[in-house]
PDB file of C-alpha atoms in Angstrom:
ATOM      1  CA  UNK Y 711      45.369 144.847 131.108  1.00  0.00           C
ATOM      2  CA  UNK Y 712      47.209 147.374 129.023  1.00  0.00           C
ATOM      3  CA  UNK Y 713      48.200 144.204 126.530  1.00  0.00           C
ATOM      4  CA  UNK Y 714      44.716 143.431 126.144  1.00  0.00           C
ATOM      5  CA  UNK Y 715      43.268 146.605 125.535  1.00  0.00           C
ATOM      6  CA  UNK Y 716      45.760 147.392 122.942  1.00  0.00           C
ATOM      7  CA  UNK Y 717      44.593 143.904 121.632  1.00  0.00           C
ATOM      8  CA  UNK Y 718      41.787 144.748 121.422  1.00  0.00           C
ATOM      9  CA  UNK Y 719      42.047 147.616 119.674  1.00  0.00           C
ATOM     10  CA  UNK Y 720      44.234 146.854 117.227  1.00  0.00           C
ATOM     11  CA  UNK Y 721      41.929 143.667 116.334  1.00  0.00           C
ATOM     12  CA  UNK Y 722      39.113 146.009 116.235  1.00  0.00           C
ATOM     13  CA  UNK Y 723      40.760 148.101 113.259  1.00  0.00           C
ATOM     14  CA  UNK Y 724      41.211 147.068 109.810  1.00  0.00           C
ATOM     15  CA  UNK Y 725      42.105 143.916 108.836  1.00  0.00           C
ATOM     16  CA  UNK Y 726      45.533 142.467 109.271  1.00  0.00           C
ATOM     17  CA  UNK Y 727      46.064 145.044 111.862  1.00  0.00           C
ATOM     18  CA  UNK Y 728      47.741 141.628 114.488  1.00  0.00           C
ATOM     19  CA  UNK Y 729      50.861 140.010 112.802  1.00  0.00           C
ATOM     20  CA  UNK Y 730      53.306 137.543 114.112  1.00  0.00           C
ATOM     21  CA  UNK Y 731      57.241 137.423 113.453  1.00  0.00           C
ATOM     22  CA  UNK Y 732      60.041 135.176 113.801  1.00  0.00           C
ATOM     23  CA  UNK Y 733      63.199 136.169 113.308  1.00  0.00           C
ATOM     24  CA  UNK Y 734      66.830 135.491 113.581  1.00  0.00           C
ATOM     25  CA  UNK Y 735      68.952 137.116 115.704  1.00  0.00           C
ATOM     26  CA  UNK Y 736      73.192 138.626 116.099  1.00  0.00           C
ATOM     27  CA  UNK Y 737      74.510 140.441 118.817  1.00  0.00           C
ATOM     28  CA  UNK Y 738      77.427 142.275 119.595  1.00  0.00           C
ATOM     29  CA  UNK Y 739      78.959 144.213 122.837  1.00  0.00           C
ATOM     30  CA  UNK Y 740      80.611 147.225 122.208  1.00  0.00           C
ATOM     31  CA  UNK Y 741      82.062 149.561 124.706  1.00  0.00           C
ATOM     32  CA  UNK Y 742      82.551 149.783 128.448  1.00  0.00           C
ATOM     33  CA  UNK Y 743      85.274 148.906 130.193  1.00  0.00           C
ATOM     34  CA  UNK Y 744      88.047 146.721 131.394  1.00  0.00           C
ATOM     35  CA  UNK Y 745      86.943 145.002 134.555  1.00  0.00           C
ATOM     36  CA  UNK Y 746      88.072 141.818 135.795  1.00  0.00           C
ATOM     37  CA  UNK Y 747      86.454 139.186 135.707  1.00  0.00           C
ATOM     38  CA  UNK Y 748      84.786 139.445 132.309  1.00  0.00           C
ATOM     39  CA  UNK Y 749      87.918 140.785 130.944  1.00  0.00           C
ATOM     40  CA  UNK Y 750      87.997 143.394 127.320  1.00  0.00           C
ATOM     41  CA  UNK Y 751      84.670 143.917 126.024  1.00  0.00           C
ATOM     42  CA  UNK Y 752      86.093 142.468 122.420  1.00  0.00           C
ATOM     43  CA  UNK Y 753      86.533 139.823 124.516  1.00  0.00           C
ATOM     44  CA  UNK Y 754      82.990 138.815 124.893  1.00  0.00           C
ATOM     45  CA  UNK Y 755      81.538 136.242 122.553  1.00  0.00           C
ATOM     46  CA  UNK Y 756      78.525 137.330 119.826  1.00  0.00           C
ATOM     47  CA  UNK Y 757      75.353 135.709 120.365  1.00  0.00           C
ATOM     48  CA  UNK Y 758      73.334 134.543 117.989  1.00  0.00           C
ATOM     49  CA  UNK Y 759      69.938 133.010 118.524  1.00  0.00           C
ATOM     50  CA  UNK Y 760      66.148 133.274 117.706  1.00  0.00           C
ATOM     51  CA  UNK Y 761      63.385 136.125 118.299  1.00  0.00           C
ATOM     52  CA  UNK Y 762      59.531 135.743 118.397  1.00  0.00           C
ATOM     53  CA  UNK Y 763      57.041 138.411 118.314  1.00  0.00           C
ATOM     54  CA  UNK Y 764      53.440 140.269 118.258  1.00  0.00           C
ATOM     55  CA  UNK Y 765      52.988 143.370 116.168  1.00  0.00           C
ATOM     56  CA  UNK Y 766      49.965 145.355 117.376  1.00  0.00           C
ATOM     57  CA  UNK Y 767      49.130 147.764 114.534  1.00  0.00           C
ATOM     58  CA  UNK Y 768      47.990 151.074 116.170  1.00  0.00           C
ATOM     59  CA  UNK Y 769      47.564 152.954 113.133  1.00  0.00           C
ATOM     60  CA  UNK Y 770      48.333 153.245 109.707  1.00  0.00           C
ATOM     61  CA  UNK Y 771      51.603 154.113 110.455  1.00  0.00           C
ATOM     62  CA  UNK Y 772      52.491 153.010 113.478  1.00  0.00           C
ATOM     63  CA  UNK Y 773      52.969 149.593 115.885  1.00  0.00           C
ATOM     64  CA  UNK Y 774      53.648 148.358 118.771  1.00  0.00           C
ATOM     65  CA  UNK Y 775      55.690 144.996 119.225  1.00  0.00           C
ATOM     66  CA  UNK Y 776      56.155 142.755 121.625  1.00  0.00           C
ATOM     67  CA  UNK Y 777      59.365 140.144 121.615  1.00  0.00           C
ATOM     68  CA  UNK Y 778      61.022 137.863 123.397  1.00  0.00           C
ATOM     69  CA  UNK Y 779      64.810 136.597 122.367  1.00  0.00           C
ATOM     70  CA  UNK Y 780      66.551 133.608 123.242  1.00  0.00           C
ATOM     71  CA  UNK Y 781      70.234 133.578 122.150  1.00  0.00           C
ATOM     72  CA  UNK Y 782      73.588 131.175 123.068  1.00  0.00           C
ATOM     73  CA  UNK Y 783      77.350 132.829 122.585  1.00  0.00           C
ATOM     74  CA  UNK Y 784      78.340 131.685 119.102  1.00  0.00           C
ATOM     75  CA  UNK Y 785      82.042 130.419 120.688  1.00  0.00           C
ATOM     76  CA  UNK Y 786      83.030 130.379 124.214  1.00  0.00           C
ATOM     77  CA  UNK Y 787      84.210 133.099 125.558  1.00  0.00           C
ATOM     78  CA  UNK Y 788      88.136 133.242 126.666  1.00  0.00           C
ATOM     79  CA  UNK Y 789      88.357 135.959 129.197  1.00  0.00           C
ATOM     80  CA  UNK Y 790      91.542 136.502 131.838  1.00  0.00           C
ATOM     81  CA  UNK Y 791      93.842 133.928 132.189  1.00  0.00           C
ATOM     82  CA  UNK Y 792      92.191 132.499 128.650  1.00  0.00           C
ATOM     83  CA  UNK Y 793      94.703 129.445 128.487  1.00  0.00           C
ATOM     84  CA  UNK Y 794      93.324 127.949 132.133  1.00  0.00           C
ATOM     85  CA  UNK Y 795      89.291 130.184 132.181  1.00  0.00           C
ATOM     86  CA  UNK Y 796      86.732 129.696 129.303  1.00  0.00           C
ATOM     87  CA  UNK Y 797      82.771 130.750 129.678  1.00  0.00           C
ATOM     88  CA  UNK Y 798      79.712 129.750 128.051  1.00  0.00           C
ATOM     89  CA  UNK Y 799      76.954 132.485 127.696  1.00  0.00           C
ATOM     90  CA  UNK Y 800      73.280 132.195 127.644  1.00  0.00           C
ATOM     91  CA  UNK Y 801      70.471 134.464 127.027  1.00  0.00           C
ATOM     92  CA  UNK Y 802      67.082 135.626 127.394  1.00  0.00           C
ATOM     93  CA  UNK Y 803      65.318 139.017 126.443  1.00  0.00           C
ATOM     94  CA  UNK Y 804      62.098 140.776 126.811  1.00  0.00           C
ATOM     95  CA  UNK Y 805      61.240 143.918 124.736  1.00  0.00           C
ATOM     96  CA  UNK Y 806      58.689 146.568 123.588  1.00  0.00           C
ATOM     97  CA  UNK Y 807      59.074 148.445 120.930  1.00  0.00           C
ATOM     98  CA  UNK Y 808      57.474 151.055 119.121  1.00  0.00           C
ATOM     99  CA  UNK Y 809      57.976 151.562 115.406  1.00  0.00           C
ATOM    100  CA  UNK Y 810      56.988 154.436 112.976  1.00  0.00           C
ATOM    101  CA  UNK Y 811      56.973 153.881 109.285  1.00  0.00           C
ATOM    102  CA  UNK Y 812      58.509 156.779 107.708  1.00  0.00           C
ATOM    103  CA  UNK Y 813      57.990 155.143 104.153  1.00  0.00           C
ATOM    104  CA  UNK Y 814      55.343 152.950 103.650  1.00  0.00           C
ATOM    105  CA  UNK Y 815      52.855 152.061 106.260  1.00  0.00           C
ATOM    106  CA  UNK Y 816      52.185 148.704 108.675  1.00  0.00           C
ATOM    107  CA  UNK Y 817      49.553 147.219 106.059  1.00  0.00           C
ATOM    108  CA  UNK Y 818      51.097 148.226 103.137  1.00  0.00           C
ATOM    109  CA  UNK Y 819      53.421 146.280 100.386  1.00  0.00           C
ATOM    110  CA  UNK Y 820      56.374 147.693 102.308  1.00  0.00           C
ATOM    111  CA  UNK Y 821      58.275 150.291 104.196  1.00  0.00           C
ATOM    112  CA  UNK Y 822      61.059 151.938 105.574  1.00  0.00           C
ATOM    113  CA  UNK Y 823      60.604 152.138 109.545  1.00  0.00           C
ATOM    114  CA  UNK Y 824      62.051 153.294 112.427  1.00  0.00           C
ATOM    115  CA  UNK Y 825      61.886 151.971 115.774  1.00  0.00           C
ATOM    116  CA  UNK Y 826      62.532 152.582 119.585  1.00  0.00           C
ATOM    117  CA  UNK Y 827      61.619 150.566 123.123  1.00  0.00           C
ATOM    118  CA  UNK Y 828      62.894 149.157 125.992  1.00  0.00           C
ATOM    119  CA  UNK Y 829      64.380 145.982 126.741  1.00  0.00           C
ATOM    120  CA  UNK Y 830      65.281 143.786 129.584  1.00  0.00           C
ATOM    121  CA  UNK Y 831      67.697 140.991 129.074  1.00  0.00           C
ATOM    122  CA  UNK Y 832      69.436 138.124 131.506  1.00  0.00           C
ATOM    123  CA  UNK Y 833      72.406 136.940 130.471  1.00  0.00           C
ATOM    124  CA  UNK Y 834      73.918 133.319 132.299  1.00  0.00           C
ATOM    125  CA  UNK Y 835      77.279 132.828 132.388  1.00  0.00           C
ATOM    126  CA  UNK Y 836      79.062 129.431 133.139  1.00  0.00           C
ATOM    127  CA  UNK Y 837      82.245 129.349 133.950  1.00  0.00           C
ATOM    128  CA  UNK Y 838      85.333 126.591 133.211  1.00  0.00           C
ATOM    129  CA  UNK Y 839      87.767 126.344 135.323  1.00  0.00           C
ATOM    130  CA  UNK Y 840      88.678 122.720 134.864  1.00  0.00           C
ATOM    131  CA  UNK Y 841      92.897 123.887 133.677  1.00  0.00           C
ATOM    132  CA  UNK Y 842      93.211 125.547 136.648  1.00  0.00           C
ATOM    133  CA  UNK Y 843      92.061 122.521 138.960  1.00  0.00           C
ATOM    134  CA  UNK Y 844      94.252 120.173 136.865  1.00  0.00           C
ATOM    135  CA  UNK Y 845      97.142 122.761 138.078  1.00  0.00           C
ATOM    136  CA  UNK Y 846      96.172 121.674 141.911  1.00  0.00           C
ATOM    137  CA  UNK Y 847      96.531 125.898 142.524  1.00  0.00           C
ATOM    138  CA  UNK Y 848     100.211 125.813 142.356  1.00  0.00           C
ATOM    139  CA  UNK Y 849     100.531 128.915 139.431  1.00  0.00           C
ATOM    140  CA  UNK Y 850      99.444 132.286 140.570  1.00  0.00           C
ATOM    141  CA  UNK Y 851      95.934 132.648 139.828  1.00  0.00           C
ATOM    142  CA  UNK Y 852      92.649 134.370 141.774  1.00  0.00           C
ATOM    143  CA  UNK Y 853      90.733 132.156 143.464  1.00  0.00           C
ATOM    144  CA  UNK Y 854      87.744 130.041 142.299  1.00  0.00           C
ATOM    145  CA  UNK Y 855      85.205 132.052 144.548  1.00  0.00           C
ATOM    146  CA  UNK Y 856      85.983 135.128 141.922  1.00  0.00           C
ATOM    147  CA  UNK Y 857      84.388 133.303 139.170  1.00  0.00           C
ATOM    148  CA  UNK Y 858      80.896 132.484 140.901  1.00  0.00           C
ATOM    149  CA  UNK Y 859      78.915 135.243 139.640  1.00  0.00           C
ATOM    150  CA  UNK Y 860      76.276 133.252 137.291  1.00  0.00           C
ATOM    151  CA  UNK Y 861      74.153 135.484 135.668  1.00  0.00           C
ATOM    152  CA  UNK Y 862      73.572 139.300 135.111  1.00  0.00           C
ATOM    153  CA  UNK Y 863      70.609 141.451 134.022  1.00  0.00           C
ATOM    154  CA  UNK Y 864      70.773 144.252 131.739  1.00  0.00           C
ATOM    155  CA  UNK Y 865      67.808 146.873 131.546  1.00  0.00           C
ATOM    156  CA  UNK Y 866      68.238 149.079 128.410  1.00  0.00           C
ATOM    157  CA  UNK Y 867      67.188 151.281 125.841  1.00  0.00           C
ATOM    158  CA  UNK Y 868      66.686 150.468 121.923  1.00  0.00           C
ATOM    159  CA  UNK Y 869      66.806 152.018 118.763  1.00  0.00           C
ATOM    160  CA  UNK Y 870      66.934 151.527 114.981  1.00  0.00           C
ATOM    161  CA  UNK Y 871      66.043 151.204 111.300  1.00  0.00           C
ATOM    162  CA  UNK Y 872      64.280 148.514 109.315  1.00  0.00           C
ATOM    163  CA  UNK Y 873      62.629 147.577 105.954  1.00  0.00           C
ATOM    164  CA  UNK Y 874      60.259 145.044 104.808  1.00  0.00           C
ATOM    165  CA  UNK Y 875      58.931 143.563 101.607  1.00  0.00           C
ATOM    166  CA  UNK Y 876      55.415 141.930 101.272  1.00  0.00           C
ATOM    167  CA  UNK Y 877      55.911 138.703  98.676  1.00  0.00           C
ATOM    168  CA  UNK Y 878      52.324 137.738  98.431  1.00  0.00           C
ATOM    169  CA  UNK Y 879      51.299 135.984 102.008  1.00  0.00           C
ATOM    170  CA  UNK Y 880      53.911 137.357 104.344  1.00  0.00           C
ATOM    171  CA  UNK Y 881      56.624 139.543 104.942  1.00  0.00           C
ATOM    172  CA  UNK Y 882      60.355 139.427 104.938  1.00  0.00           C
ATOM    173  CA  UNK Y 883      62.133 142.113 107.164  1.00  0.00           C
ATOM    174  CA  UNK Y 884      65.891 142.935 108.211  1.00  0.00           C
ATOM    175  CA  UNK Y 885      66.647 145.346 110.771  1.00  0.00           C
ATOM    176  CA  UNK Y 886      69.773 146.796 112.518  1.00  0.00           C
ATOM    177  CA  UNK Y 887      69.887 149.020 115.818  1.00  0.00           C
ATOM    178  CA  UNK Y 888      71.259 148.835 119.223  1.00  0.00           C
ATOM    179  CA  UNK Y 889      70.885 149.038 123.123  1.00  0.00           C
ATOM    180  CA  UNK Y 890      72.350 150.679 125.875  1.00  0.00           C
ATOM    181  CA  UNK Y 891      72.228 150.088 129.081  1.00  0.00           C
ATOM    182  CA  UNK Y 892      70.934 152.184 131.660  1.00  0.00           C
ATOM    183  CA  UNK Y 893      70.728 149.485 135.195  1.00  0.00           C
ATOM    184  CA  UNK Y 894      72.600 146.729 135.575  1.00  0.00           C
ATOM    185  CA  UNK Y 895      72.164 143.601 138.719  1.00  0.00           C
ATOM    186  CA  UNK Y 896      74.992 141.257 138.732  1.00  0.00           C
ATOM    187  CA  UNK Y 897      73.791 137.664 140.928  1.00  0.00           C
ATOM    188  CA  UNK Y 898      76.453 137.619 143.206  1.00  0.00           C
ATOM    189  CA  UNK Y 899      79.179 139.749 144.883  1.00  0.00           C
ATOM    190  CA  UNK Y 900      82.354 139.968 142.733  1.00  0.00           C
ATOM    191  CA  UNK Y 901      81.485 142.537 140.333  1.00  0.00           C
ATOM    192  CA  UNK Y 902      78.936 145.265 140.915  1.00  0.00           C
ATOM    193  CA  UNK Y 903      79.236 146.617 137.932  1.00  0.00           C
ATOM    194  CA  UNK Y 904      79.655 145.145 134.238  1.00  0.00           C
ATOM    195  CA  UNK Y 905      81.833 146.485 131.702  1.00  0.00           C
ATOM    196  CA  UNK Y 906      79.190 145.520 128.719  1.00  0.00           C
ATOM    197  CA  UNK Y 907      77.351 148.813 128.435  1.00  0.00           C
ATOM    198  CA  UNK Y 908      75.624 148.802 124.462  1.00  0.00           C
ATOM    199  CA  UNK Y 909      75.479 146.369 121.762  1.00  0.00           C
ATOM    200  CA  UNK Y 910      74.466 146.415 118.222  1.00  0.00           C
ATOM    201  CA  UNK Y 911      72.560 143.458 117.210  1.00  0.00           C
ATOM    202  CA  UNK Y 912      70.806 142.655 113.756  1.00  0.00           C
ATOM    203  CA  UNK Y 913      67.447 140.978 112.554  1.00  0.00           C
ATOM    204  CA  UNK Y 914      66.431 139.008 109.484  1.00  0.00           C
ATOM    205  CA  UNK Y 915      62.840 137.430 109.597  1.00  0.00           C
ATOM    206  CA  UNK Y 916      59.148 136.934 108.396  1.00  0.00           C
ATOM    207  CA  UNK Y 917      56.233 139.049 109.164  1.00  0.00           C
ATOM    208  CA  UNK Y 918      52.593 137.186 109.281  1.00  0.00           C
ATOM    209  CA  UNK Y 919      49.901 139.124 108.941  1.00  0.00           C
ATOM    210  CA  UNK Y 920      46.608 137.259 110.447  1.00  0.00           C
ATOM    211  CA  UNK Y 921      43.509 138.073 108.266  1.00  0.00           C
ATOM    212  CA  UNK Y 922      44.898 138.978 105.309  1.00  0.00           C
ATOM    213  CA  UNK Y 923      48.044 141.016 103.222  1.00  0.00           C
ATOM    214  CA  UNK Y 924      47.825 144.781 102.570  1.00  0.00           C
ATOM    215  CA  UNK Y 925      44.382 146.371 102.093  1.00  0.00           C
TER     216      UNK Y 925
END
């Protein structure tokens, strides 16, 4: 209900005030600690993937956007025991966000903007441990059961800077920030806690204003 009344609203105010995005997206993990399974946070593979979003104009200087992100690790990850264990990562985030132009404004030929939100992200994890059963257990190594935790969820907070440039019938935009975590929910049992607390991530994409550019 909240969605729609800010829908509403915004569609209600001067034109162009409802925009669409798409973007492209990298992402880092920085931080934490060293916990086994996932191993050293440097460790942990980049992701790199797509976002798609609504920008809700609520003024002349301000707007609210909604995203969601779908992103794959760019390698796969090598974590303890990296000669005989290799992972590969998926995932998915939901945000809103907030953003204030302090140059510029929302419907203007560009600006300077900052922006903060909250984000909610689930990250799969599938684990390869096709070296070690080709060893028939015979080295010392944990056992599979450690490795069965498939997925974890990451509830954070986000902030940072962008810009954007109107070229005639849309905008181009990069932006830079990053999360950190404030509740974490692994799926299973053998780690309660993971050691990724922040990442940085950055954003190039296009801005599409419906009705019309800058008044």
């Amino acid at each position: 209900m909240l969605f729609v009344a800010l829908f509403l609203f915004s569609t209600s105010q001067a034109q162009a005030q409802v925009s669409m995005s798409i973007a492209g997206r990298y992402q880092k993990f920085i931080g934490g600690e060293d916990r086994f399974p996932f191993g050293k946070v440097e460790d942990f593979p980049p992701f790199a993937g797509a976002e798609l979003r609504l920008n809700i104009g609520l003024s002349y200087k301000t707007a609210l956007t909604l995203e969601g992100s779908y992103m794959m690790g760019t390698k796969r990850g090598e974590f303890t025991y990296a000669n005989m264990i290799t992972t590969k990562n998926i995932a998915a985030e939901l945000s809103a966000n907030l953003r204030y132009y302090l140059f510029g404004a929302y419907n203007d030929r560009g600006g300077f903007y900052t922006y903060g939100g909250m984000s909610g992200g689930m990250y799969n994890i599938d684990w390869t441990l096709n070296d070690y059963e080709r060893q028939n257990g015979t080295v010392a190594f944990p056992e599979p059961e450690y490795f069965q935790d498939k997925q974890f969820w990451l509830l954070s907070v986000n902030a940072g800077l962008g810009a954007e440039v109107y070229t005639g019938s849309f905008y181009i935009f990069a932006e830079g920030g990053g999360s950190y975590r404030f509740k974490d929910y692994i799926s299973n049992v053998t780690t309660y806690t993971p050691q990724l607390h922040h990442y940085w991530k950055a954003n190039v994409g296009v801005r599409i204003p419906f009705g019309g550019g800058p008044q």
